[in-house]
XYZ file of C-alpha atoms in Angstrom:
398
model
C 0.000 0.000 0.000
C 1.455 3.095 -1.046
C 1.922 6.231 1.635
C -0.113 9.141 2.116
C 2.688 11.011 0.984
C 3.287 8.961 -2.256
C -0.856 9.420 -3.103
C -0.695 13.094 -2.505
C 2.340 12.966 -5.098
C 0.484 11.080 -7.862
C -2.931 12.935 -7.212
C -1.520 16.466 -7.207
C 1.872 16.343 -9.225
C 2.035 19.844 -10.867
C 1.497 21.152 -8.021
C 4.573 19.468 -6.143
C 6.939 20.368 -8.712
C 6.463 23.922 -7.316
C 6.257 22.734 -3.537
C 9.531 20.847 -3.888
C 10.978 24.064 -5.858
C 9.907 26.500 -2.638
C 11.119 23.401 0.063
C 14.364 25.178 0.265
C 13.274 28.090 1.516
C 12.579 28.900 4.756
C 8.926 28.848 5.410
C 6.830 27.394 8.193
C 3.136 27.866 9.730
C 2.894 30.481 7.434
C 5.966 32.387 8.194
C 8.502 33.551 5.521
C 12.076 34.896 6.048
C 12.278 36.756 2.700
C 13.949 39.957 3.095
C 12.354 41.602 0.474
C 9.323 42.081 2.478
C 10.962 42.976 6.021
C 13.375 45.588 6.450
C 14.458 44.015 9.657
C 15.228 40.427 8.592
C 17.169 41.767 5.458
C 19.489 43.640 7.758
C 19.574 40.248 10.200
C 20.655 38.295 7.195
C 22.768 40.855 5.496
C 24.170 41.106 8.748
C 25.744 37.100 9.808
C 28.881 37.449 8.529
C 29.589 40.506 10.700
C 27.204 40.677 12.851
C 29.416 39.721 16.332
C 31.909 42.989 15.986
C 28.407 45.414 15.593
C 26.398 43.916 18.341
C 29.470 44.053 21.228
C 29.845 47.101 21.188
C 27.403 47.788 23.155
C 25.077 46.163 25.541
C 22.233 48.234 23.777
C 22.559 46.868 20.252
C 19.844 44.844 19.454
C 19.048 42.736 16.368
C 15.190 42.670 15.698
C 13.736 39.708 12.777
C 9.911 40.127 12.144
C 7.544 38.126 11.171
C 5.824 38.779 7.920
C 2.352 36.936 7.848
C -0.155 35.700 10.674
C 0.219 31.908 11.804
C -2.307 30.288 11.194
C -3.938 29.320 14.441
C -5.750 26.252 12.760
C -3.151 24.132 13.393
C -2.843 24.355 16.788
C -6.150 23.466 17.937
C -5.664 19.890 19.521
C -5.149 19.649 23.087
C -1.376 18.953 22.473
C 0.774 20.803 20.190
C 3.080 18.257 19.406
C 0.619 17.532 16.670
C 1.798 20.909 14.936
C 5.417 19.210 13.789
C 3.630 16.240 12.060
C 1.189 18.150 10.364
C 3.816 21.144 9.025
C 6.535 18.606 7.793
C 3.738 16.155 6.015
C 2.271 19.636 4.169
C 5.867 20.706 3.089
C 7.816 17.699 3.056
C 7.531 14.581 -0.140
C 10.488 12.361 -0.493
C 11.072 9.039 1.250
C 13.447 9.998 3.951
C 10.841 13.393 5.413
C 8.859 11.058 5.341
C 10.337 8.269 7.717
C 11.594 11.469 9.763
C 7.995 12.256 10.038
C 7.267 8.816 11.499
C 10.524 9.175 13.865
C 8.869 12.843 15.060
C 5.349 10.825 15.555
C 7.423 8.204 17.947
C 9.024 10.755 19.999
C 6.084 12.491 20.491
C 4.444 9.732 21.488
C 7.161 7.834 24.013
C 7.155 11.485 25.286
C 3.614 11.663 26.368
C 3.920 8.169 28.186
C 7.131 8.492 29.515
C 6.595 12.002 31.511
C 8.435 12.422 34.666
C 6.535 14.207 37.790
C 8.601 17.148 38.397
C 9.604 19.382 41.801
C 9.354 22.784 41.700
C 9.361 26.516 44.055
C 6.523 28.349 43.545
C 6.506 31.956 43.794
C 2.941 33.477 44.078
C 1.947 37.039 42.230
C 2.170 40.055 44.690
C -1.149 41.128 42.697
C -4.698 38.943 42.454
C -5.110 40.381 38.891
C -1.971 38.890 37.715
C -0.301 38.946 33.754
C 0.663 35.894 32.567
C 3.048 32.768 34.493
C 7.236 32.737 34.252
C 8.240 29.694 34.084
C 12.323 29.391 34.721
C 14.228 26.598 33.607
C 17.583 25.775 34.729
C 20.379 24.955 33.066
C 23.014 21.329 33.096
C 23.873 20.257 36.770
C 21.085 23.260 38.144
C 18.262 23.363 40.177
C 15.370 25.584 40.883
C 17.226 26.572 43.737
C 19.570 28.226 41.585
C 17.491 30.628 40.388
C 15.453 31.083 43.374
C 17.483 34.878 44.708
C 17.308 35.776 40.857
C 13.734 35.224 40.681
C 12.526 36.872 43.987
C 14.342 39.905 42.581
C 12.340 39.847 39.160
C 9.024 39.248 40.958
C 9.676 42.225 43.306
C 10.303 44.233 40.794
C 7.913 43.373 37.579
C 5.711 45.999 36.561
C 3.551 43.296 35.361
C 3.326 40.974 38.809
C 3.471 37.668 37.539
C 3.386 34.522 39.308
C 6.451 32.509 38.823
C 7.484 28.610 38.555
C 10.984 27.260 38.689
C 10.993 23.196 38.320
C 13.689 20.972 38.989
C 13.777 19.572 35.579
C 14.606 15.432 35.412
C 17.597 13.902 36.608
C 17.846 17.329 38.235
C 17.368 18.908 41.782
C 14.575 16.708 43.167
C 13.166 15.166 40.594
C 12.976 12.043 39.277
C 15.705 10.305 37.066
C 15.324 8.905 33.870
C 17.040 7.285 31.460
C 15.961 9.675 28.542
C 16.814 13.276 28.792
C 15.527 14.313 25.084
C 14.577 17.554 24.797
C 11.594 16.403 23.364
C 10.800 14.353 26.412
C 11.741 17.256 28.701
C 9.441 19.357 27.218
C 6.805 16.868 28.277
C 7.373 17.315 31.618
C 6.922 20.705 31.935
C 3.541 20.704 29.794
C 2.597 17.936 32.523
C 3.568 19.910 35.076
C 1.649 22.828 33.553
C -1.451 20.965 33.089
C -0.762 19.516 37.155
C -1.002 23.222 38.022
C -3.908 24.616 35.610
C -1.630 26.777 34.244
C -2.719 27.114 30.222
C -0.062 29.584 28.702
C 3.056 31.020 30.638
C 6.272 33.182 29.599
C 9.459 30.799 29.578
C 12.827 31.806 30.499
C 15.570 29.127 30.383
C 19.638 29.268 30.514
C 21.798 26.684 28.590
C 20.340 23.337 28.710
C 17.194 24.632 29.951
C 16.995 27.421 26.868
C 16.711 24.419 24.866
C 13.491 22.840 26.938
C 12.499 26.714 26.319
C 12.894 26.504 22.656
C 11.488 23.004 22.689
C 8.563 24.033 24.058
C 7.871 26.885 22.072
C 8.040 24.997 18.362
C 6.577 22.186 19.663
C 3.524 23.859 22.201
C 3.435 27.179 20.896
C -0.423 27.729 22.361
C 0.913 27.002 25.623
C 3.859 29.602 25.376
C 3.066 33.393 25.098
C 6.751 34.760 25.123
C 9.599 32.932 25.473
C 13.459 34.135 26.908
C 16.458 32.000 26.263
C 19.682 33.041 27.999
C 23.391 32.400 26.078
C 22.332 28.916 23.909
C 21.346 28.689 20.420
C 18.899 26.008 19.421
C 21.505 23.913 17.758
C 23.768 21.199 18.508
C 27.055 21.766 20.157
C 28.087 18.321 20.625
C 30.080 17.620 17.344
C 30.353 21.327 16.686
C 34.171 22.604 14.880
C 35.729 26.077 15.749
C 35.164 28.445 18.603
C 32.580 27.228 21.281
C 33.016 23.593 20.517
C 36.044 23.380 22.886
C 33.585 24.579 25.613
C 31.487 21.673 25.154
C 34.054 19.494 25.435
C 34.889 20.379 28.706
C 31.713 20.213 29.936
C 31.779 16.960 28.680
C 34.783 16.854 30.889
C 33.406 17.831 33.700
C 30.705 15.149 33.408
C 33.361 12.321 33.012
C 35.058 13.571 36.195
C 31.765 13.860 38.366
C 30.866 10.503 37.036
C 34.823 8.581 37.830
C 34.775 10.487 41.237
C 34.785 7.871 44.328
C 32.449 8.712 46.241
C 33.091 5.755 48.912
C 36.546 7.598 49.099
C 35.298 10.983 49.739
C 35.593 12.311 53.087
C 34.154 15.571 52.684
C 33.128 18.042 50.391
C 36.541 19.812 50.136
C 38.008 16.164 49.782
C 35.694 15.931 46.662
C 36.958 19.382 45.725
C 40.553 18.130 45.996
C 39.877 14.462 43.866
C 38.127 16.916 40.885
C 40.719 19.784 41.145
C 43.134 17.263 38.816
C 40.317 17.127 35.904
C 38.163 20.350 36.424
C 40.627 23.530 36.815
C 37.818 26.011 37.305
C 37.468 26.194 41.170
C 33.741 28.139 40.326
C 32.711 25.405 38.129
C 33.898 22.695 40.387
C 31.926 24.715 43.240
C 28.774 24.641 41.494
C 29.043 20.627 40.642
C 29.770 20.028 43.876
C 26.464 22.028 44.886
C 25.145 18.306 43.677
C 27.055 16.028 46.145
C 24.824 15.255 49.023
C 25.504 13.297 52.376
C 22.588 10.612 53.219
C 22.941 7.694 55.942
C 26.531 8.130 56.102
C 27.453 7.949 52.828
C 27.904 10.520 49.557
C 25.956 10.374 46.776
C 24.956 12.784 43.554
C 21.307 14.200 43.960
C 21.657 14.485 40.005
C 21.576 11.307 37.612
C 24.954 11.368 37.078
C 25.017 8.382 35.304
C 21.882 9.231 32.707
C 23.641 12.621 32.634
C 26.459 10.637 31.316
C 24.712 8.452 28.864
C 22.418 11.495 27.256
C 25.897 14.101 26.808
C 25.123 13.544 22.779
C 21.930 14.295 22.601
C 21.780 17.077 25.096
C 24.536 18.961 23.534
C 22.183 18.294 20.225
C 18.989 19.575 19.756
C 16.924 17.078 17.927
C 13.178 17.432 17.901
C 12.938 14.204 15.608
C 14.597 15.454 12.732
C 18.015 13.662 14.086
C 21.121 15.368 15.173
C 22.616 15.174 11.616
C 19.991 18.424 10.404
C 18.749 21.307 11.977
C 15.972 21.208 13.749
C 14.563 24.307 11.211
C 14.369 21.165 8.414
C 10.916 20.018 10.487
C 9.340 23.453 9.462
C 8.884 24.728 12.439
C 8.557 28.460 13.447
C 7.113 29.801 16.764
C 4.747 33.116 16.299
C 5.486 34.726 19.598
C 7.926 36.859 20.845
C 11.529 35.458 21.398
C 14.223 37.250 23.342
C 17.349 35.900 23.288
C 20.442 37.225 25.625
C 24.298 36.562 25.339
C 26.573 36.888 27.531
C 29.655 39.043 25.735
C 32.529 36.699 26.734
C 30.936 33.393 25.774
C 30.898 31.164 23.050
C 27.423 30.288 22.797
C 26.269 32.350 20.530
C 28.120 32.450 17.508
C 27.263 34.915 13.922
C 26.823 31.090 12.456
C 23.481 30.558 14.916
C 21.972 33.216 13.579
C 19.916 32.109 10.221
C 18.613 29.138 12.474
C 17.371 31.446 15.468
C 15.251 33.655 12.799
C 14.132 30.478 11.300
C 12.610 28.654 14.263
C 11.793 32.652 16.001
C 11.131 35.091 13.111
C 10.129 37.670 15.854
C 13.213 37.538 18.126
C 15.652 39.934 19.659
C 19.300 39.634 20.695
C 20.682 41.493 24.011
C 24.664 41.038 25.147
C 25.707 41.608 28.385
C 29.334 42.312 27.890
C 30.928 41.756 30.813
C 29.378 38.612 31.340
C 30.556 34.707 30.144
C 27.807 31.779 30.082
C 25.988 32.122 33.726
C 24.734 35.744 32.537
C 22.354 35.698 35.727
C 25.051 34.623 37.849
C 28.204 36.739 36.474
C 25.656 39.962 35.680
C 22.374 39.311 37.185
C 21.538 43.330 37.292
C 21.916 43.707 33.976
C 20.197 40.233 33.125
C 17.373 40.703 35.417
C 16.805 44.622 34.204
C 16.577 42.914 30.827
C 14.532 39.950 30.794
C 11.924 42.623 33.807
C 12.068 45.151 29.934
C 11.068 42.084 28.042
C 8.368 40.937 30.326
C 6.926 44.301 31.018
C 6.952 45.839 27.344
């Protein structure tokens, strides 16, 4: 029996030749990046190959990409989003392999919604009854809700907009569960579970590093649930086999992992025993300080609150950010594009953001900005948190 895709070929032929002649361009939910018809994208793309030099100069440059046509909302009726994905990349895709990516997308969905963890998380309640819309703050690799919980008591105090605000322990994280699978697809799934646990129907996402990614995740993939979203020094795109500045950053977070993993913990005495067994592999006392935030003492004997080991296993694919279409192809190949706002922040001395991230940010968020902090390397909240916290309190209140 031959696909739907192969029937849709044979019935409507003309029109396919024109389809498969547009597939290169960048067009999703009825988004388009052309730059004759916005000003602001045409200087974003005329902009890549120099863009870095303009934008540090100053921590007030900021690259706007708009969106040129309404989504259409259509799409997104179902209860779930994840739905959206499928339905974009069987309208726009026609030759074999889409389609057995579209059947890999489908699966992941699917093992997703079953295979939701129950997470933790510090509430924060509005100072105001009438209330804008939730923040939801995601942390980033080897985090917890706990570090974000000073930086978010700040931003609630000081919101124009008071906001009630959720910061989960996302899996193998903090207190939650572990789990084999840390897919980003997966993740998201916990936090629309966790969502749905609380009544909460649409919220404003911020999330650093790793938990940018859930962020982004859960913006292409549940864009009714998301109303803005604010992702802090990480690209949606995969580090983990990356070449040329940035990629040596991921290796020693990979690294660090290894060395967390190897440590002895029937050996360790005490935390500044641990310190001492790390200080060989990890030569950042800070960053060692902040793994070690993870090694807990219970009935005697040390052990890592984080899954360490799933950690471990999952390094690929969390460096990666594959939302079915594999970590081979950017994610952008699925069609995807959210509608909302996007506001991305770098921090000046990091890697994480590099002038070649920049087509595949406008792609997936044709209505985003870019902020750098310049004084400020990866933890931008941490190293800067004025600064980051008087811009993501602009991009909530505008």
């Amino acid at each position: 029996m031959s696909s739907p895709v192969h029937r849709q070929t044979y019935e409507y032929g003309a029109v396919l030749l024109v389809v498969t002649f547009l597939a290169s361009w960048p067009s999703s939910l009825g988004y388009t990046l052309s730059p004759s018809t916005s000003p602001a994208a045409l200087h974003a793309q005329n902009s890549l190959s120099s863009f870095r030099p303009s934008y540090r100069r100053s921590s007030h440059n900021i690259l706007t990409a708009t969106r040129n046509s309404p989504i259409n909302l259509s799409m997104v009726a179902s209860r779930t989003d994840s739905q959206v994905l499928s339905n974009v990349a069987e309208q726009q895709q026609t030759d074999s392999k889409s389609y057995w990516r579209i059947k890999r997308v489908k699966g992941l969905h699917l093992a997703a919604e079953k295979g939701y963890v129950d997470l933790t998380y510090i509430d924060i309640p509005s100072k105001s009854p009438e209330a804008a819309c939730p923040v939801l703050i995601l942390h980033g690799l080897l985090g917890s809700s706990r570090n974000f919980l000073g930086w978010a008591n700040t931003l609630s105090e000081r919101l124009a907009k008071p906001r009630r605000i959720i910061i989960p322990d996302l899996r193998n994280h903090g207190e939650s569960p572990h789990t084999r699978s840390m897919g980003y697809v997966s993740m998201a799934q916990d936090v629309i579970s966790l969502l749905d646990r609380m009544g909460i129907e649409r919220c404003c996402v911020i999330g650093h590093s790793m938990g940018g990614k859930v962020a982004a995740t859960l913006a292409l993939l549940h864009p009714t649930r998301v109303e803005s979203v604010a992702i802090l020094d990480i690209a949606p795109a995969d580090y983990s086999k990356a070449l040329g500045k940035g990629s040596e950053t991921w290796r020693d977070i990979a690294v660090t992992i290894n060395s967390l993993y190897g440590l002895p913990l029937e050996e360790v005495k005490d935390k500044r025993h641990a310190d001492e067994l790390l200080a060989a592999s990890i030569q950042d006392p800070l960053l060692r300080a902040f793994a070690l935030t993870n090694l807990v003492k219970e009935d005697q004997a040390w052990k890592w609150r984080i899954g360490i080991q799933n950690i471990k296993r999952n390094m690929g694919i969390i460096g990666g950010f594959d939302l079915g279409q594999g970590l081979q192809q950017p994610a952008s190949v699925l069609g995807l594009s959210f509608p909302g706002d996007a506001f991305f922040v770098q921090g000046g001395k990091s890697p994480f953001i590099r002038s070649r991230h920049l087509e595949e940010i406008m792609r997936l968020f044709p209505n985003f900005t870019l902020q750098t902090i310049r004084n400020a390397g990866h933890w931008v909240h941490s190293e800067d948190p004025e600064t980051t916290l008087q811009n993501v309190q602009n991009f909530l209140d505008r």
